[in-house]
CSV table of C-alpha atoms in Angstrom, one decimal:
chain,number,residue,atom,x,y,z
A,28,UNK,CA,89.5,-6.1,21.9
A,29,UNK,CA,88.5,-4.0,18.9
A,30,UNK,CA,85.9,-6.6,18.0
A,31,UNK,CA,84.4,-6.4,21.5
A,32,UNK,CA,84.3,-2.6,21.3
A,33,UNK,CA,82.7,-2.8,17.9
A,34,UNK,CA,80.0,-5.1,19.2
A,35,UNK,CA,79.4,-2.8,22.2
A,36,UNK,CA,79.0,0.2,19.9
A,37,UNK,CA,76.5,-1.7,17.8
A,38,UNK,CA,74.5,-2.7,20.8
A,39,UNK,CA,74.5,0.8,22.2
A,40,UNK,CA,73.4,2.2,18.7
A,41,UNK,CA,70.6,-0.4,18.5
A,42,UNK,CA,69.4,0.4,21.9
A,43,UNK,CA,69.4,4.1,21.1
A,44,UNK,CA,67.5,3.5,17.9
A,45,UNK,CA,64.9,1.4,19.7
A,46,UNK,CA,64.4,4.2,22.2
A,47,UNK,CA,64.1,6.8,19.4
A,48,UNK,CA,61.5,4.7,17.6
A,49,UNK,CA,59.3,4.3,20.7
A,50,UNK,CA,59.7,7.9,21.8
A,51,UNK,CA,56.8,10.3,21.1
A,52,UNK,CA,59.4,12.9,19.9
A,53,UNK,CA,60.3,10.5,17.0
A,54,UNK,CA,57.1,11.6,15.3
A,55,UNK,CA,55.2,8.3,15.9
A,56,UNK,CA,52.1,9.2,17.9
A,57,UNK,CA,50.7,6.7,20.3
A,58,UNK,CA,47.4,5.2,19.4
A,59,UNK,CA,44.8,7.4,21.2
A,60,UNK,CA,42.4,4.5,21.4
A,61,UNK,CA,44.8,2.0,23.0
A,62,UNK,CA,43.9,2.9,26.6
A,63,UNK,CA,40.4,4.3,25.8
A,64,UNK,CA,38.4,4.6,28.0
A,65,UNK,CA,40.3,5.1,31.2
A,66,UNK,CA,37.6,7.0,32.9
A,67,UNK,CA,33.8,7.6,32.8
A,68,UNK,CA,32.0,8.1,29.6
A,69,UNK,CA,28.9,10.4,29.5
A,70,UNK,CA,26.0,10.0,27.1
A,71,UNK,CA,23.8,13.1,26.9
A,72,UNK,CA,20.2,12.5,25.9
A,73,UNK,CA,17.9,15.3,24.7
A,74,UNK,CA,14.1,15.1,24.3
A,75,UNK,CA,14.1,11.4,23.4
A,76,UNK,CA,13.7,8.5,25.9
A,77,UNK,CA,16.9,7.6,27.7
A,78,UNK,CA,16.1,3.9,27.9
A,79,UNK,CA,18.1,3.1,24.7
A,80,UNK,CA,21.2,4.7,25.9
A,81,UNK,CA,20.9,3.0,29.3
A,82,UNK,CA,20.6,-0.5,27.7
A,83,UNK,CA,23.7,0.1,25.6
A,84,UNK,CA,25.6,1.9,28.3
A,85,UNK,CA,25.1,-1.0,30.7
A,86,UNK,CA,26.8,-3.3,28.3
A,87,UNK,CA,29.7,-0.9,27.5
A,88,UNK,CA,30.3,-0.5,31.2
A,89,UNK,CA,30.6,-4.3,31.7
A,90,UNK,CA,33.0,-4.6,28.8
A,91,UNK,CA,35.2,-1.6,29.6
A,92,UNK,CA,35.0,-1.6,33.4
A,93,UNK,CA,34.4,2.2,33.4
A,94,UNK,CA,31.2,4.0,34.3
A,95,UNK,CA,28.9,5.0,31.5
A,96,UNK,CA,26.7,7.8,32.7
A,97,UNK,CA,23.4,8.6,30.9
A,98,UNK,CA,22.5,12.2,31.5
A,99,UNK,CA,19.1,13.5,30.3
A,100,UNK,CA,19.1,17.1,29.2
A,101,UNK,CA,15.6,17.7,27.7
A,102,UNK,CA,14.2,21.0,26.6
A,103,UNK,CA,14.7,23.5,23.8
A,104,UNK,CA,14.0,20.9,21.1
A,105,UNK,CA,17.4,19.2,21.7
A,106,UNK,CA,19.5,22.4,21.7
A,107,UNK,CA,20.6,22.0,25.3
A,108,UNK,CA,21.8,18.5,24.8
A,109,UNK,CA,23.4,19.3,21.4
A,110,UNK,CA,25.2,22.4,22.7
A,111,UNK,CA,26.6,20.4,25.7
A,112,UNK,CA,28.2,17.8,23.4
A,113,UNK,CA,29.2,20.3,20.7
A,114,UNK,CA,31.2,22.3,23.3
A,115,UNK,CA,32.7,19.2,25.1
A,116,UNK,CA,36.3,18.1,24.6
A,117,UNK,CA,36.7,16.0,21.4
A,118,UNK,CA,38.1,13.0,23.2
A,119,UNK,CA,35.2,10.4,23.0
A,120,UNK,CA,34.2,10.8,26.6
A,121,UNK,CA,31.0,12.8,25.9
A,122,UNK,CA,28.5,11.5,23.4
A,123,UNK,CA,25.1,12.7,22.1
A,124,UNK,CA,22.2,10.2,21.7
A,125,UNK,CA,20.7,11.6,18.5
A,126,UNK,CA,17.3,11.1,16.9
A,127,UNK,CA,15.4,12.7,14.0
A,128,UNK,CA,14.7,15.6,16.4
A,129,UNK,CA,18.1,17.0,15.3
A,130,UNK,CA,17.7,16.5,11.6
A,131,UNK,CA,14.2,17.9,11.6
A,132,UNK,CA,15.2,20.9,13.6
A,133,UNK,CA,18.0,21.5,11.1
A,134,UNK,CA,15.5,21.1,8.2
A,135,UNK,CA,13.1,23.6,9.9
A,136,UNK,CA,16.0,26.0,10.5
A,137,UNK,CA,15.5,25.8,14.3
A,138,UNK,CA,19.0,24.3,15.1
A,139,UNK,CA,21.7,26.3,16.8
A,140,UNK,CA,24.3,23.9,15.5
A,141,UNK,CA,25.5,22.4,12.2
A,142,UNK,CA,24.7,18.8,12.5
A,143,UNK,CA,27.1,17.7,9.8
A,144,UNK,CA,30.1,19.9,10.8
A,145,UNK,CA,29.9,20.2,14.6
A,146,UNK,CA,29.6,16.4,15.3
A,147,UNK,CA,31.4,13.2,14.4
A,148,UNK,CA,29.1,10.3,13.5
A,149,UNK,CA,29.8,7.3,15.7
A,150,UNK,CA,27.1,4.5,15.5
A,151,UNK,CA,23.5,3.8,14.9
A,152,UNK,CA,21.5,2.0,17.6
A,153,UNK,CA,18.5,1.1,15.5
A,154,UNK,CA,15.2,2.3,13.8
A,155,UNK,CA,11.9,3.3,15.3
A,156,UNK,CA,8.5,2.9,13.6
A,157,UNK,CA,5.6,5.3,14.0
A,158,UNK,CA,2.1,3.8,13.8
A,159,UNK,CA,-0.9,5.7,12.5
A,160,UNK,CA,-3.6,5.0,15.0
A,161,UNK,CA,-7.2,6.2,15.2
A,162,UNK,CA,-9.8,6.3,17.9
A,163,UNK,CA,-12.5,3.5,17.4
A,164,UNK,CA,-15.1,6.1,16.8
A,165,UNK,CA,-13.5,6.9,13.4
A,166,UNK,CA,-15.1,4.5,10.9
A,167,UNK,CA,-11.9,3.7,9.0
A,168,UNK,CA,-10.0,0.4,8.9
A,169,UNK,CA,-7.4,1.4,6.4
A,170,UNK,CA,-5.6,4.6,5.3
A,171,UNK,CA,-7.8,4.8,2.2
A,172,UNK,CA,-10.9,4.7,4.3
A,173,UNK,CA,-9.4,7.3,6.7
A,174,UNK,CA,-8.7,9.7,3.8
A,175,UNK,CA,-12.2,9.2,2.4
A,176,UNK,CA,-13.7,10.0,5.8
A,177,UNK,CA,-11.5,13.0,6.2
A,178,UNK,CA,-12.5,14.4,2.8
A,179,UNK,CA,-16.2,13.8,3.5
A,180,UNK,CA,-15.8,15.5,6.9
A,181,UNK,CA,-13.3,18.4,6.5
A,182,UNK,CA,-12.0,19.8,9.7
A,183,UNK,CA,-13.7,17.1,11.9
A,184,UNK,CA,-10.6,15.0,12.5
A,185,UNK,CA,-7.9,16.2,15.0
A,186,UNK,CA,-4.4,14.8,14.7
A,187,UNK,CA,-2.2,14.8,17.8
A,188,UNK,CA,1.5,15.4,17.7
A,189,UNK,CA,4.4,15.7,20.2
A,190,UNK,CA,4.9,19.4,19.3
A,191,UNK,CA,6.7,21.4,16.7
A,192,UNK,CA,9.6,19.8,14.9
A,193,UNK,CA,8.5,16.2,15.6
A,194,UNK,CA,7.8,13.3,13.4
A,195,UNK,CA,4.1,13.1,14.3
A,196,UNK,CA,3.6,16.8,13.4
A,197,UNK,CA,5.2,16.5,10.0
A,198,UNK,CA,3.5,13.2,9.3
A,199,UNK,CA,0.0,14.7,10.0
A,200,UNK,CA,0.7,17.7,7.7
A,201,UNK,CA,2.3,15.6,5.0
A,202,UNK,CA,-0.7,13.3,4.9
A,203,UNK,CA,-2.9,16.5,4.5
A,204,UNK,CA,-0.6,17.6,1.6
A,205,UNK,CA,-0.6,14.3,-0.2
A,206,UNK,CA,-4.2,13.3,0.3
A,207,UNK,CA,-5.8,16.8,0.0
A,208,UNK,CA,-7.4,16.6,3.4
A,209,UNK,CA,-8.1,19.1,6.1
A,210,UNK,CA,-7.1,17.2,9.3
A,211,UNK,CA,-6.4,19.6,12.1
A,212,UNK,CA,-3.1,19.3,13.9
A,213,UNK,CA,-3.1,19.6,17.7
A,214,UNK,CA,0.3,19.8,19.4
A,215,UNK,CA,1.1,18.2,22.8
A,216,UNK,CA,4.2,18.4,24.8
A,217,UNK,CA,5.4,14.8,24.2
A,218,UNK,CA,4.5,11.5,22.6
A,219,UNK,CA,2.8,10.1,25.7
A,220,UNK,CA,0.5,13.1,25.9
A,221,UNK,CA,-0.5,12.7,22.3
A,222,UNK,CA,-1.3,9.0,22.8
A,223,UNK,CA,-3.4,9.7,25.9
A,224,UNK,CA,-5.3,12.4,24.0
A,225,UNK,CA,-6.1,10.0,21.2
A,226,UNK,CA,-7.2,7.2,23.5
A,227,UNK,CA,-9.5,9.7,25.2
A,228,UNK,CA,-10.9,10.9,21.9
A,229,UNK,CA,-9.7,14.5,22.4
A,230,UNK,CA,-7.9,13.9,19.2
A,231,UNK,CA,-9.0,11.2,16.7
A,232,UNK,CA,-5.7,10.1,15.2
A,233,UNK,CA,-1.9,10.1,15.9
A,234,UNK,CA,1.4,8.9,14.5
A,235,UNK,CA,2.7,7.3,17.7
A,236,UNK,CA,5.8,5.4,18.5
A,237,UNK,CA,5.1,1.7,17.7
A,238,UNK,CA,6.1,0.5,21.2
A,239,UNK,CA,3.5,2.9,22.7
A,240,UNK,CA,0.9,2.2,20.1
A,241,UNK,CA,1.2,-1.6,20.4
A,242,UNK,CA,-0.6,-2.1,23.8
A,243,UNK,CA,-3.4,0.4,22.8
A,244,UNK,CA,-4.0,-1.5,19.5
A,245,UNK,CA,-4.0,-4.9,21.2
A,246,UNK,CA,-6.4,-3.8,23.9
A,247,UNK,CA,-8.8,-2.2,21.3
A,248,UNK,CA,-8.4,1.3,22.7
A,249,UNK,CA,-7.1,2.4,19.3
A,250,UNK,CA,-7.1,1.0,15.8
A,251,UNK,CA,-3.8,0.7,13.9
A,252,UNK,CA,-3.8,1.5,10.2
A,253,UNK,CA,-0.2,1.7,9.0
A,254,UNK,CA,3.4,2.3,10.0
A,255,UNK,CA,5.7,5.1,8.8
A,256,UNK,CA,8.8,3.0,8.0
A,257,UNK,CA,9.5,1.6,4.4
A,258,UNK,CA,9.4,-2.0,5.9
A,259,UNK,CA,6.8,-3.4,8.2
A,260,UNK,CA,7.5,-3.1,11.9
A,261,UNK,CA,8.7,-6.1,13.9
A,262,UNK,CA,6.5,-4.9,16.7
A,263,UNK,CA,3.4,-4.5,14.5
A,264,UNK,CA,3.9,-6.9,11.6
A,265,UNK,CA,0.2,-7.0,10.6
A,266,UNK,CA,0.1,-3.3,9.8
A,267,UNK,CA,0.9,-2.3,6.3
A,268,UNK,CA,3.3,0.5,5.6
A,269,UNK,CA,2.2,3.9,4.4
A,270,UNK,CA,4.0,3.1,1.2
A,271,UNK,CA,1.9,-0.1,0.8
A,272,UNK,CA,-1.2,2.0,1.6
A,273,UNK,CA,-0.7,4.0,-1.5
A,274,UNK,CA,1.7,6.8,-0.6
A,275,UNK,CA,5.1,5.9,-2.1
A,276,UNK,CA,6.9,8.9,-0.7
A,277,UNK,CA,5.7,8.5,2.8
A,278,UNK,CA,9.0,7.1,4.3
A,279,UNK,CA,9.4,8.5,7.8
A,280,UNK,CA,11.6,6.2,10.0
A,281,UNK,CA,12.7,7.2,13.4
A,282,UNK,CA,16.2,6.2,14.5
A,283,UNK,CA,18.7,6.5,17.3
A,284,UNK,CA,22.4,6.9,17.2
A,285,UNK,CA,25.5,8.3,18.8
A,286,UNK,CA,27.5,11.4,17.9
A,287,UNK,CA,30.7,12.8,19.3
A,288,UNK,CA,32.1,16.3,19.1
A,289,UNK,CA,33.8,17.2,15.8
A,290,UNK,CA,37.5,16.5,15.9
A,291,UNK,CA,37.3,13.3,18.0
A,292,UNK,CA,40.2,11.1,16.9
A,293,UNK,CA,39.1,8.6,14.2
A,294,UNK,CA,40.6,5.7,16.2
A,295,UNK,CA,38.5,6.5,19.2
A,296,UNK,CA,35.4,6.9,17.0
A,297,UNK,CA,36.1,3.5,15.4
A,298,UNK,CA,36.5,1.8,18.8
A,299,UNK,CA,33.2,3.3,20.0
A,300,UNK,CA,31.5,2.1,16.9
A,301,UNK,CA,32.9,-1.4,17.2
A,302,UNK,CA,31.9,-1.8,20.8
A,303,UNK,CA,28.4,-0.4,20.3
A,304,UNK,CA,27.9,-2.8,17.4
A,305,UNK,CA,29.2,-5.7,19.5
A,306,UNK,CA,26.7,-4.7,22.2
A,307,UNK,CA,23.8,-4.5,19.8
A,308,UNK,CA,24.6,-7.9,18.3
A,309,UNK,CA,24.0,-9.6,21.7
A,310,UNK,CA,20.6,-11.4,21.7
A,311,UNK,CA,19.8,-10.1,25.2
A,312,UNK,CA,20.6,-6.5,24.3
A,313,UNK,CA,18.7,-6.8,21.0
A,314,UNK,CA,15.6,-8.1,22.8
A,315,UNK,CA,15.7,-5.4,25.4
A,316,UNK,CA,16.1,-2.7,22.7
A,317,UNK,CA,13.2,-4.2,20.7
A,318,UNK,CA,10.9,-4.3,23.8
A,319,UNK,CA,11.7,-0.6,24.3
A,320,UNK,CA,10.8,0.2,20.7
A,321,UNK,CA,14.1,0.2,18.9
A,322,UNK,CA,14.3,-2.2,15.9
A,323,UNK,CA,17.6,-3.5,14.7
A,324,UNK,CA,19.4,-1.8,11.8
A,325,UNK,CA,22.4,-3.1,9.8
A,326,UNK,CA,25.8,-2.6,11.4
A,327,UNK,CA,27.6,0.2,9.7
A,328,UNK,CA,30.9,2.1,10.2
A,329,UNK,CA,31.1,5.8,11.2
A,330,UNK,CA,31.4,7.0,7.6
A,331,UNK,CA,28.1,5.2,6.6
A,332,UNK,CA,26.5,6.6,9.8
A,333,UNK,CA,27.4,10.1,8.5
A,334,UNK,CA,25.9,9.2,5.1
A,335,UNK,CA,22.7,8.0,6.9
A,336,UNK,CA,22.4,11.2,8.8
A,337,UNK,CA,22.9,13.3,5.6
A,338,UNK,CA,20.2,11.3,3.8
A,339,UNK,CA,17.9,11.8,6.8
A,340,UNK,CA,18.5,15.5,6.8
A,341,UNK,CA,17.7,15.5,3.0
A,342,UNK,CA,14.6,13.5,3.7
A,343,UNK,CA,13.2,15.9,6.3
A,344,UNK,CA,14.2,18.9,4.2
A,345,UNK,CA,12.1,17.5,1.4
A,346,UNK,CA,9.1,16.9,3.7
A,347,UNK,CA,9.4,20.4,5.2
A,348,UNK,CA,9.6,21.9,1.7
A,349,UNK,CA,6.6,19.9,0.5
A,350,UNK,CA,4.4,21.0,3.4
A,351,UNK,CA,5.9,24.5,3.8
A,352,UNK,CA,7.8,25.8,6.8
A,353,UNK,CA,5.2,28.5,7.3
A,354,UNK,CA,2.4,25.9,7.3
A,355,UNK,CA,4.2,23.8,9.9
A,356,UNK,CA,4.8,26.9,12.1
A,357,UNK,CA,1.2,27.9,11.8
A,358,UNK,CA,-0.1,24.4,12.6
A,359,UNK,CA,2.1,24.2,15.7
A,360,UNK,CA,0.6,27.3,17.1
A,361,UNK,CA,-3.0,26.1,17.0
């Protein structure tokens, strides 16, 4: 009898212990990523194209069985999109699709946010090349010939940009600084407008996104001279880099990536990173991204994404410092 009671007490005690160990009050928090996501995820896109987010979002939606909503919020140089994500709940259900717009705005002291403190880095989606193109009326088939022509004809060449705080603007002015030329910066409202102006010879040169430059180069409407990335572009492999062209510090890659609000649980950030990388590794997704202008980048974890963004901020801060913030503001007002 006593033996039976003893066994019963042990069984009851073990059951109670098991309940205690699985109870949230025991101090063992449940994994926040275990059931993530259990509702729709929103990706907010600022002034950049939303096609990249849509390609990745479609794949995530298939995997998770939850809607992935891509919501464009252009305007104010990315501030509207950044503020929306910055103020969202830090639960992984609201993401920002980030580009150099945000690091450049920070470098130019235009940002209303702290990019490194107000956001949690999640994943990179790839790199974007900018191609230096000229109108066929410009007698230059290389960067060296373009610089020689610009020096012989000061103030004659107009360089389009997508507006203040953009890669094309800083690229134009940085080339002026390095080469000692007087190429006039002419701002437009976006990349497409800058490309149209250069095709029409309103402006004679432009650092355009490679995917937009490619058909213009192939048709003969524009002549490609170089790309801004440290490696040659997969989209325009015949064009040398600006570094190859004699400007070793001219390293201006575009990029795309995802950020979450600061304070998002690391387990959820890690799960987002993992699934985005799985999506990007699919050949069909990679081909669609490349066709849209996003070239593959190595798969890295959130900590290395943060390091990448920090280096990009340092890079643009150096470029802005070299050209001069006042000079960039003046050129954007022309």
